[in-house]
Amino acid sequence: MTGGLLLSGAVAALLTTALPAQAAPAGGFEDPPPDKIVIKVATVNGSGCPAGTTAVAVSEDNTAFTVTYSDYLAQAGGGSDPTAFRKNCQLNLIVHVPQGFTYAIASADYRGFAALQSGATGTQRASYYFQGSPSTASRSHPFSGPLNDNWQATDTTDWAQLVWAPCGVQRNFNINTELRVAAGTTSADKVSFMTMDSTDGDISTVYHLAWKECPES
């Protein structure tokens, strides 16, 4: 795997194993730490992200990371493979945060392209959890045909509802995304599809980070 991922879309409500939420500092979120965070991909599995087609990168200002896909497509109808209606990708990320800081996902942006015939439907879904956490946060976004255009889905979370990564403990972060397409009432010979990629370049999923200083031990 190469390294190219900016944090995306529906992550904010997912962080569940960590510090209790504290009052927001003046102005909302604290400034990001001066040192860069480092994100490494521990494992990547799924029909939507074959080997070598997914990358992760961190923004220079430490406020986001991006996941980029180049072969993420679900389709139904026509001569489509019966298993092609659902594609998913499970990312297990090792996140190294500068000492003295913790993070939460404040929002996530998902983008792709959809060609849905009249009567067809599509769904983008994402779920998030920390290693060892009993809770998983999920978000779904439905789409209906006729649709032949780029699509975008965004999830946001208020400061008071953010769940923070535990301070001083290394917990891998898991992101599971999914695309589903159903032909519905579309004519049997017509194909509908959704991608989280693009014919003229990669589509990125961007995850926006909130920062907070850890209490001194």
Coordinates of N, CA and C in Angstrom, one line a residue:
M1 N 0.8 -1.2 0.0 CA 0.0 0.0 0.0 C 0.9 1.2 0.0
T2 N 0.5 2.2 -0.8 CA 1.1 3.5 -0.8 C 0.4 4.3 0.3
G3 N 1.0 5.5 0.6 CA 0.4 6.3 1.6 C -0.3 7.5 1.1
G4 N -1.6 7.5 1.0 CA -2.3 8.7 0.5 C -3.7 8.8 1.0
L5 N -4.0 9.3 2.2 CA -5.4 9.3 2.7 C -5.7 10.5 3.6
L6 N -6.7 11.3 3.2 CA -7.2 12.5 4.0 C -8.4 12.0 4.7
L7 N -8.6 12.3 6.0 CA -9.8 11.8 6.8 C -11.1 12.2 6.2
S8 N -12.1 11.3 6.1 CA -13.4 11.6 5.5 C -14.6 11.3 6.3
G9 N -15.7 11.6 6.0 CA -17.1 11.7 6.1 C -17.9 11.5 7.3
A10 N -18.1 10.3 7.8 CA -19.1 10.0 8.8 C -18.5 9.6 10.2
V11 N -17.3 10.1 10.5 CA -16.6 9.5 11.6 C -16.9 10.1 12.9
A12 N -17.4 11.3 13.0 CA -17.4 12.1 14.2 C -18.0 11.4 15.4
A13 N -19.1 10.8 15.2 CA -19.8 10.2 16.4 C -19.3 8.9 16.8
L14 N -18.3 8.4 16.1 CA -17.9 7.0 16.3 C -16.9 6.8 17.4
L15 N -16.2 7.8 17.9 CA -15.1 7.5 18.8 C -15.7 7.4 20.2
T16 N -15.6 6.1 20.8 CA -16.5 5.8 21.9 C -15.7 5.3 23.1
T17 N -14.4 5.2 23.1 CA -13.7 4.6 24.2 C -12.9 5.5 25.0
A18 N -13.2 6.8 25.0 CA -12.1 7.7 25.4 C -12.5 8.6 26.5
L19 N -11.7 9.7 26.5 CA -11.9 10.7 27.5 C -13.3 11.2 27.5
P20 N -13.9 11.5 28.7 CA -15.2 12.2 28.7 C -15.1 13.5 28.0
A21 N -16.1 13.9 27.3 CA -16.1 15.2 26.6 C -15.9 16.4 27.6
Q22 N -15.0 17.3 27.3 CA -14.9 18.4 28.1 C -15.4 19.7 27.5
A23 N -15.6 20.7 28.2 CA -16.1 22.0 27.6 C -15.2 22.4 26.5
A24 N -15.7 23.0 25.4 CA -14.9 23.4 24.3 C -14.1 24.7 24.8
P25 N -12.9 24.7 24.3 CA -12.1 25.9 24.6 C -12.6 27.1 23.9
A26 N -12.2 28.3 24.3 CA -12.7 29.5 23.6 C -12.5 29.4 22.1
G27 N -13.5 29.7 21.3 CA -13.4 29.6 19.9 C -13.7 28.3 19.3
G28 N -14.0 27.3 20.2 CA -14.4 26.0 19.7 C -13.3 25.0 19.8
F29 N -12.7 24.5 18.7 CA -11.6 23.5 18.8 C -10.3 24.1 19.1
E30 N -9.4 23.4 19.7 CA -8.0 23.8 19.9 C -7.2 23.8 18.6
D31 N -6.1 24.5 18.5 CA -5.3 24.5 17.4 C -4.7 23.1 17.3
P32 N -4.4 22.6 16.0 CA -3.8 21.3 15.9 C -2.4 21.3 16.5
P33 N -1.8 20.2 16.9 CA -0.5 20.2 17.4 C 0.6 20.5 16.4
P34 N 1.7 21.1 16.8 CA 2.7 21.5 15.8 C 3.4 20.3 15.1
D35 N 3.4 19.2 15.7 CA 4.0 18.0 15.1 C 3.0 17.3 14.3
K36 N 3.4 16.6 13.2 CA 2.5 15.9 12.3 C 2.0 14.6 13.0
I37 N 0.8 14.3 12.7 CA 0.3 13.0 13.0 C 0.8 12.0 11.9
V38 N 0.9 10.8 12.2 CA 1.4 9.8 11.3 C 0.3 8.7 11.2
I39 N -0.2 8.4 10.0 CA -1.2 7.4 9.9 C -0.6 6.3 9.0
K40 N -0.6 5.1 9.5 CA -0.2 3.9 8.7 C -1.3 2.9 8.6
V41 N -1.4 2.2 7.5 CA -2.4 1.3 7.2 C -1.9 -0.1 7.7
A42 N -2.6 -0.6 8.8 CA -2.3 -1.9 9.3 C -2.8 -3.0 8.3
T43 N -4.1 -2.9 8.0 CA -4.7 -3.9 7.0 C -5.7 -3.1 6.2
V44 N -6.0 -3.6 5.0 CA -7.0 -3.1 4.1 C -7.6 -4.3 3.4
N45 N -8.9 -4.5 3.6 CA -9.6 -5.7 3.1 C -11.0 -5.3 2.5
G46 N -11.4 -6.0 1.5 CA -12.7 -5.7 1.0 C -12.8 -5.7 -0.5
S47 N -14.0 -6.0 -1.1 CA -14.1 -6.1 -2.5 C -14.0 -4.7 -3.2
G48 N -14.2 -3.6 -2.4 CA -14.1 -2.3 -2.9 C -12.7 -1.7 -2.9
C49 N -11.7 -2.4 -2.4 CA -10.4 -1.9 -2.3 C -9.3 -3.0 -2.5
P50 N -9.3 -3.6 -3.7 CA -8.3 -4.6 -4.0 C -6.9 -4.0 -3.7
A51 N -5.9 -4.9 -3.5 CA -4.5 -4.5 -3.2 C -4.0 -3.5 -4.1
G52 N -3.4 -2.4 -3.6 CA -2.8 -1.3 -4.4 C -3.8 -0.3 -4.9
T53 N -5.1 -0.3 -4.5 CA -6.0 0.7 -5.0 C -6.5 1.7 -4.0
T54 N -5.9 1.6 -2.8 CA -6.4 2.5 -1.7 C -5.1 3.2 -1.1
A55 N -5.2 4.5 -0.8 CA -4.1 5.2 -0.2 C -4.5 6.1 0.9
V56 N -3.6 6.5 1.8 CA -3.9 7.4 2.9 C -2.9 8.5 3.0
A57 N -3.3 9.7 3.3 CA -2.4 10.8 3.4 C -3.0 11.8 4.5
V58 N -2.1 12.5 5.2 CA -2.4 13.4 6.2 C -2.2 14.9 5.7
S59 N -3.1 15.8 6.0 CA -2.9 17.1 5.5 C -1.8 17.8 6.3
E60 N -1.2 18.8 5.6 CA 0.0 19.5 6.2 C -0.3 20.2 7.5
D61 N -1.6 20.6 7.7 CA -1.9 21.3 8.9 C -2.5 20.4 10.0
N62 N -2.5 19.1 9.8 CA -2.9 18.1 10.8 C -4.4 18.2 11.1
T63 N -5.2 18.8 10.2 CA -6.6 18.9 10.5 C -7.5 17.9 9.8
A64 N -6.9 17.1 8.9 CA -7.6 16.2 8.1 C -6.7 15.0 7.7
F65 N -7.4 13.9 7.3 CA -6.7 12.9 6.6 C -7.6 12.4 5.5
T66 N -7.0 11.9 4.4 CA -7.8 11.5 3.2 C -7.5 10.1 2.8
V67 N -8.6 9.4 2.5 CA -8.5 8.0 1.9 C -8.9 8.1 0.5
T68 N -8.1 7.6 -0.4 CA -8.3 7.7 -1.8 C -8.5 6.3 -2.4
Y69 N -9.5 6.1 -3.2 CA -9.8 4.8 -3.9 C -9.7 5.0 -5.4
S70 N -9.3 3.9 -6.0 CA -9.3 3.9 -7.5 C -10.0 2.7 -8.1
D71 N -10.6 1.9 -7.3 CA -11.4 0.7 -7.9 C -12.5 0.3 -7.0
Y72 N -13.4 1.3 -6.7 CA -14.5 1.1 -5.8 C -15.8 1.3 -6.5
L73 N -16.4 0.2 -7.0 CA -17.6 0.4 -7.8 C -18.6 -0.8 -7.5
A74 N -19.9 -0.4 -7.2 CA -21.0 -1.4 -7.1 C -22.0 -1.2 -8.2
Q75 N -22.5 -2.3 -8.7 CA -23.5 -2.2 -9.8 C -24.5 -3.3 -9.8
A76 N -25.6 -3.0 -10.5 CA -26.7 -4.0 -10.5 C -27.4 -3.8 -11.8
G77 N -28.1 -4.9 -12.3 CA -28.8 -4.8 -13.5 C -28.0 -5.2 -14.7
G78 N -28.7 -5.5 -15.9 CA -28.0 -5.9 -17.1 C -27.3 -7.2 -16.9
G79 N -26.0 -7.3 -17.3 CA -25.2 -8.5 -17.2 C -24.3 -8.4 -16.0
S80 N -24.6 -7.6 -15.0 CA -23.8 -7.5 -13.8 C -23.6 -8.8 -13.0
D81 N -22.4 -9.0 -12.5 CA -22.2 -10.1 -11.6 C -23.2 -10.0 -10.4
P82 N -23.8 -11.2 -10.0 CA -24.8 -11.1 -8.9 C -24.2 -10.6 -7.6
T83 N -22.9 -10.7 -7.5 CA -22.3 -10.2 -6.2 C -21.8 -8.8 -6.3
A84 N -21.9 -8.1 -7.5 CA -21.4 -6.8 -7.7 C -22.2 -5.7 -7.1
F85 N -23.4 -6.0 -6.6 CA -24.4 -5.0 -6.1 C -23.8 -4.4 -4.8
R86 N -22.9 -5.1 -4.1 CA -22.4 -4.5 -2.8 C -20.9 -4.6 -2.8
K87 N -20.2 -3.5 -2.5 CA -18.8 -3.5 -2.4 C -18.5 -2.8 -1.0
N88 N -17.4 -3.2 -0.4 CA -17.0 -2.6 0.9 C -15.5 -2.6 1.0
C89 N -15.1 -1.8 2.0 CA -13.7 -1.7 2.3 C -13.5 -1.5 3.8
Q90 N -12.7 -2.3 4.4 CA -12.4 -2.2 5.9 C -11.0 -1.8 6.0
L91 N -10.8 -0.6 6.6 CA -9.4 0.0 6.8 C -9.1 -0.1 8.3
N92 N -8.0 -0.6 8.6 CA -7.5 -0.7 10.0 C -6.3 0.2 10.0
L93 N -6.4 1.4 10.7 CA -5.3 2.4 10.7 C -4.6 2.5 12.0
I94 N -3.3 2.6 12.0 CA -2.5 2.9 13.1 C -2.2 4.4 13.1
V95 N -2.7 5.1 14.2 CA -2.6 6.6 14.2 C -1.7 7.0 15.3
H96 N -0.6 7.6 15.0 CA 0.4 8.1 16.0 C 0.1 9.6 16.1
V97 N -0.3 10.0 17.3 CA -0.6 11.3 17.6 C 0.5 12.0 18.4
P98 N 0.8 13.3 18.2 CA 1.9 13.9 19.0 C 1.6 13.8 20.5
Q99 N 2.6 13.7 21.3 CA 2.5 13.5 22.7 C 1.7 14.7 23.3
G100 N 0.8 14.3 24.2 CA 0.0 15.3 24.9 C -1.3 15.7 24.2
F101 N -1.6 15.1 23.1 CA -2.8 15.5 22.4 C -3.7 14.2 22.1
T102 N -4.9 14.5 21.9 CA -5.9 13.4 21.5 C -6.7 14.0 20.4
Y103 N -7.5 13.2 19.7 CA -8.2 13.6 18.5 C -9.6 13.0 18.5
A104 N -10.5 13.6 17.8 CA -11.8 13.0 17.5 C -12.1 13.4 16.0
I105 N -13.0 12.6 15.4 CA -13.5 12.9 14.0 C -14.7 13.9 14.1
A106 N -14.5 15.1 13.6 CA -15.5 16.1 13.7 C -16.5 16.0 12.5
S107 N -16.0 15.6 11.3 CA -16.9 15.4 10.2 C -16.2 14.6 9.1
A108 N -16.9 14.1 8.2 CA -16.4 13.3 7.1 C -17.1 13.6 5.8
D109 N -16.4 13.6 4.7 CA -16.9 13.9 3.4 C -16.7 12.8 2.5
Y110 N -17.7 12.2 1.9 CA -17.6 11.1 0.9 C -18.0 11.6 -0.5
R111 N -17.3 11.2 -1.5 CA -17.6 11.7 -2.9 C -17.5 10.5 -3.8
G112 N -18.2 10.6 -4.9 CA -18.1 9.6 -5.9 C -19.0 10.0 -7.1
F113 N -19.3 9.0 -7.9 CA -20.2 9.2 -9.1 C -21.3 8.1 -9.1
A114 N -22.5 8.5 -9.5 CA -23.6 7.6 -9.6 C -24.3 7.7 -10.9
A115 N -24.6 6.5 -11.5 CA -25.4 6.4 -12.7 C -26.5 5.4 -12.4
L116 N -27.6 6.0 -11.8 CA -28.7 5.2 -11.4 C -29.9 5.4 -12.3
Q117 N -30.4 4.3 -12.9 CA -31.6 4.3 -13.8 C -32.8 4.7 -13.0
S118 N -33.8 5.1 -13.7 CA -35.1 5.4 -13.0 C -35.6 4.1 -12.4
G119 N -36.0 4.1 -11.1 CA -36.4 3.0 -10.4 C -35.3 2.3 -9.6
A120 N -34.0 2.6 -9.8 CA -32.9 2.0 -9.1 C -32.6 2.9 -7.9
T121 N -31.9 2.3 -6.9 CA -31.5 3.0 -5.7 C -30.0 2.6 -5.4
G122 N -29.4 3.5 -4.6 CA -28.0 3.3 -4.2 C -27.9 3.8 -2.7
T123 N -26.9 3.2 -2.0 CA -26.7 3.6 -0.6 C -25.2 3.6 -0.4
Q124 N -24.7 4.7 0.3 CA -23.4 4.8 0.8 C -23.5 4.7 2.3
R125 N -22.7 3.9 2.9 CA -22.7 3.6 4.4 C -21.3 3.6 4.9
A126 N -21.1 4.1 6.1 CA -19.8 4.1 6.8 C -20.0 3.8 8.3
S127 N -19.1 3.1 8.9 CA -19.1 2.8 10.3 C -17.7 3.0 10.8
Y128 N -17.5 3.3 12.1 CA -16.3 3.6 12.7 C -16.2 3.1 14.1
Y129 N -15.0 2.6 14.5 CA -14.8 2.2 15.9 C -13.3 2.2 16.2
F130 N -13.0 2.4 17.5 CA -11.6 2.1 18.0 C -11.4 0.7 18.4
Q131 N -10.2 0.2 18.1 CA -9.9 -1.2 18.6 C -10.2 -1.3 20.1
G132 N -11.0 -2.4 20.4 CA -11.3 -2.6 21.8 C -12.6 -1.9 22.3
S133 N -13.2 -1.1 21.4 CA -14.4 -0.4 21.8 C -15.6 -1.2 21.6
P134 N -16.6 -1.2 22.5 CA -17.8 -2.0 22.3 C -18.8 -1.4 21.4
S135 N -18.5 -0.1 21.1 CA -19.5 0.7 20.3 C -19.1 0.9 18.9
T136 N -20.0 1.0 18.0 CA -19.7 1.4 16.6 C -20.7 2.4 16.2
A137 N -20.2 3.5 15.5 CA -21.1 4.5 15.0 C -21.3 4.3 13.5
S138 N -22.5 4.5 13.0 CA -22.7 4.2 11.6 C -23.6 5.4 11.0
R139 N -23.4 5.6 9.7 CA -24.2 6.6 9.0 C -24.5 6.1 7.6
S140 N -25.7 6.3 7.1 CA -26.1 5.8 5.8 C -26.7 7.0 5.0
H141 N -26.4 7.0 3.7 CA -27.0 8.0 2.8 C -27.6 7.4 1.6
P142 N -28.9 7.5 1.4 CA -29.6 6.9 0.2 C -29.6 7.8 -1.0
F143 N -29.6 7.2 -2.2 CA -29.7 7.9 -3.4 C -30.8 7.2 -4.3
S144 N -31.5 7.9 -5.1 CA -32.5 7.3 -6.0 C -32.3 7.8 -7.4
G145 N -32.6 6.9 -8.4 CA -32.6 7.2 -9.8 C -33.9 7.9 -10.2
P146 N -33.9 8.6 -11.3 CA -32.8 8.7 -12.2 C -31.7 9.7 -11.7
L147 N -30.5 9.3 -11.8 CA -29.3 10.1 -11.3 C -28.1 9.8 -12.1
N148 N -27.5 10.8 -12.7 CA -26.3 10.6 -13.5 C -25.4 11.8 -13.2
D149 N -24.7 11.7 -12.1 CA -23.9 12.9 -11.7 C -23.0 12.5 -10.5
N150 N -22.1 13.4 -10.2 CA -21.3 13.2 -9.0 C -22.2 13.3 -7.7
W151 N -21.8 12.6 -6.7 CA -22.6 12.6 -5.4 C -21.6 12.9 -4.3
Q152 N -22.2 13.5 -3.2 CA -21.4 13.8 -2.0 C -22.3 13.6 -0.8
A153 N -21.7 13.0 0.3 CA -22.4 12.8 1.5 C -21.5 13.3 2.6
T154 N -22.0 14.1 3.6 CA -21.2 14.7 4.7 C -21.9 14.4 6.0
D155 N -21.2 14.1 7.0 CA -21.6 13.9 8.4 C -20.8 14.8 9.3
T156 N -21.5 15.5 10.2 CA -20.9 16.3 11.2 C -21.4 16.0 12.6
T157 N -20.5 16.4 13.6 CA -20.9 16.1 14.9 C -20.5 17.4 15.8
D158 N -21.4 17.8 16.6 CA -21.2 18.9 17.5 C -20.1 18.6 18.5
W159 N -19.4 19.6 19.0 CA -18.3 19.5 20.0 C -18.7 18.6 21.2
A160 N -19.9 18.9 21.7 CA -20.3 18.2 23.0 C -20.6 16.7 22.7
Q161 N -20.7 16.3 21.5 CA -21.0 14.9 21.2 C -19.8 14.2 20.7
L162 N -18.7 14.8 20.6 CA -17.5 14.2 20.1 C -17.0 13.1 21.1
V163 N -16.5 12.0 20.6 CA -15.8 11.0 21.5 C -14.4 11.0 21.1
W164 N -13.5 11.1 22.1 CA -12.1 11.3 21.9 C -11.3 10.0 22.0
A165 N -10.2 9.9 21.2 CA -9.3 8.8 21.3 C -8.7 8.8 22.7
P166 N -8.5 7.7 23.4 CA -7.9 7.7 24.7 C -6.5 8.2 24.7
C167 N -6.2 9.0 25.8 CA -4.9 9.6 25.9 C -3.9 8.5 26.4
G168 N -2.7 8.5 25.8 CA -1.6 7.6 26.3 C -1.8 6.2 26.0
V169 N -2.8 5.8 25.1 CA -3.0 4.4 24.8 C -3.1 4.3 23.2
Q170 N -2.4 3.3 22.7 CA -2.5 3.1 21.2 C -3.6 2.2 20.9
R171 N -4.6 2.8 20.2 CA -5.8 2.0 19.7 C -5.9 2.2 18.2
N172 N -5.9 1.1 17.5 CA -6.1 1.2 16.1 C -7.5 1.7 15.8
F173 N -7.6 2.5 14.7 CA -8.9 3.1 14.3 C -9.4 2.4 13.0
N174 N -10.7 1.9 13.1 CA -11.2 1.2 12.0 C -12.3 1.9 11.3
I175 N -12.3 1.9 10.0 CA -13.3 2.6 9.1 C -13.8 1.5 8.1
N176 N -15.1 1.3 8.1 CA -15.7 0.3 7.2 C -16.7 1.1 6.4
T177 N -16.4 1.2 5.1 CA -17.3 1.8 4.1 C -18.0 0.8 3.2
E178 N -19.1 1.2 2.6 CA -19.9 0.3 1.8 C -20.7 1.0 0.8
L179 N -20.8 0.5 -0.4 CA -21.7 1.0 -1.5 C -22.6 -0.2 -1.8
R180 N -23.9 0.1 -2.0 CA -24.9 -0.8 -2.4 C -25.7 -0.2 -3.5
V181 N -26.1 -1.1 -4.5 CA -26.9 -0.6 -5.6 C -28.0 -1.7 -5.8
A182 N -29.2 -1.3 -6.0 CA -30.4 -2.2 -6.3 C -31.0 -1.7 -7.5
A183 N -31.3 -2.7 -8.5 CA -31.9 -2.4 -9.8 C -33.3 -1.9 -9.6
G184 N -34.0 -2.4 -8.6 CA -35.4 -2.0 -8.3 C -36.3 -2.3 -9.5
T185 N -37.0 -1.3 -9.9 CA -38.0 -1.5 -11.0 C -37.4 -1.2 -12.4
T186 N -36.1 -1.0 -12.4 CA -35.4 -0.7 -13.7 C -35.6 -1.9 -14.7
S187 N -35.7 -1.5 -15.9 CA -35.7 -2.6 -17.0 C -34.5 -3.5 -16.8
A188 N -34.7 -4.8 -17.0 CA -33.7 -5.8 -16.7 C -32.4 -5.7 -17.5
D189 N -32.5 -5.0 -18.6 CA -31.3 -4.9 -19.4 C -30.4 -3.7 -19.1
K190 N -30.9 -2.9 -18.2 CA -30.1 -1.6 -17.9 C -29.3 -1.7 -16.6
V191 N -28.1 -1.2 -16.7 CA -27.1 -1.2 -15.6 C -27.2 0.1 -14.8
S192 N -27.2 -0.1 -13.5 CA -27.0 1.1 -12.6 C -25.7 0.9 -11.7
F193 N -25.0 2.0 -11.4 CA -23.8 1.8 -10.6 C -23.5 3.0 -9.8
M194 N -22.7 2.8 -8.7 CA -22.2 3.9 -7.9 C -20.7 3.6 -7.7
T195 N -19.9 4.7 -7.7 CA -18.5 4.5 -7.5 C -18.0 5.4 -6.3
M196 N -16.9 5.0 -5.7 CA -16.2 5.9 -4.8 C -14.8 6.1 -5.5
D197 N -14.9 6.3 -6.8 CA -13.7 6.6 -7.6 C -14.1 7.4 -8.8
S198 N -13.2 7.6 -9.8 CA -13.6 8.4 -10.9 C -12.8 8.0 -12.1
T199 N -13.4 8.2 -13.3 CA -12.7 7.8 -14.6 C -11.6 8.7 -14.9
D200 N -11.6 10.0 -14.3 CA -10.5 10.9 -14.6 C -9.7 11.2 -13.4
G201 N -9.7 10.4 -12.4 CA -8.9 10.6 -11.2 C -9.5 10.0 -10.0
D202 N -8.7 9.9 -9.0 CA -9.2 9.3 -7.7 C -10.2 10.2 -7.0
I203 N -11.1 9.5 -6.3 CA -12.0 10.2 -5.5 C -11.6 10.0 -4.0
S204 N -11.6 11.1 -3.3 CA -11.1 11.0 -1.9 C -12.2 11.1 -0.9
T205 N -12.0 10.4 0.2 CA -12.8 10.6 1.4 C -12.1 11.4 2.4
V206 N -12.6 12.5 2.9 CA -11.9 13.4 3.7 C -12.5 13.3 5.1
Y207 N -11.6 13.1 6.1 CA -12.0 13.1 7.5 C -11.4 14.3 8.2
H208 N -12.2 15.1 8.9 CA -11.8 16.3 9.5 C -11.6 16.1 11.0
L209 N -10.5 16.5 11.6 CA -10.1 16.2 12.9 C -10.3 17.4 13.9
A210 N -10.8 17.1 15.1 CA -10.8 18.1 16.2 C -9.7 17.6 17.1
W211 N -9.0 18.6 17.8 CA -7.9 18.4 18.7 C -8.2 18.9 20.1
K212 N -7.6 18.2 21.0 CA -7.7 18.6 22.4 C -6.4 18.1 23.2
E213 N -5.9 19.0 24.1 CA -4.8 18.6 24.9 C -5.2 17.6 25.9
C214 N -4.3 16.6 26.1 CA -4.6 15.6 27.2 C -4.3 16.2 28.6
P215 N -5.0 15.8 29.6 CA -4.7 16.3 30.9 C -3.3 15.7 31.4
E216 N -2.6 16.5 32.1 CA -1.3 16.1 32.6 C -1.4 15.0 33.6
S217 N -0.6 14.0 33.5 CA -0.7 12.8 34.4 C 0.1 13.1 35.6

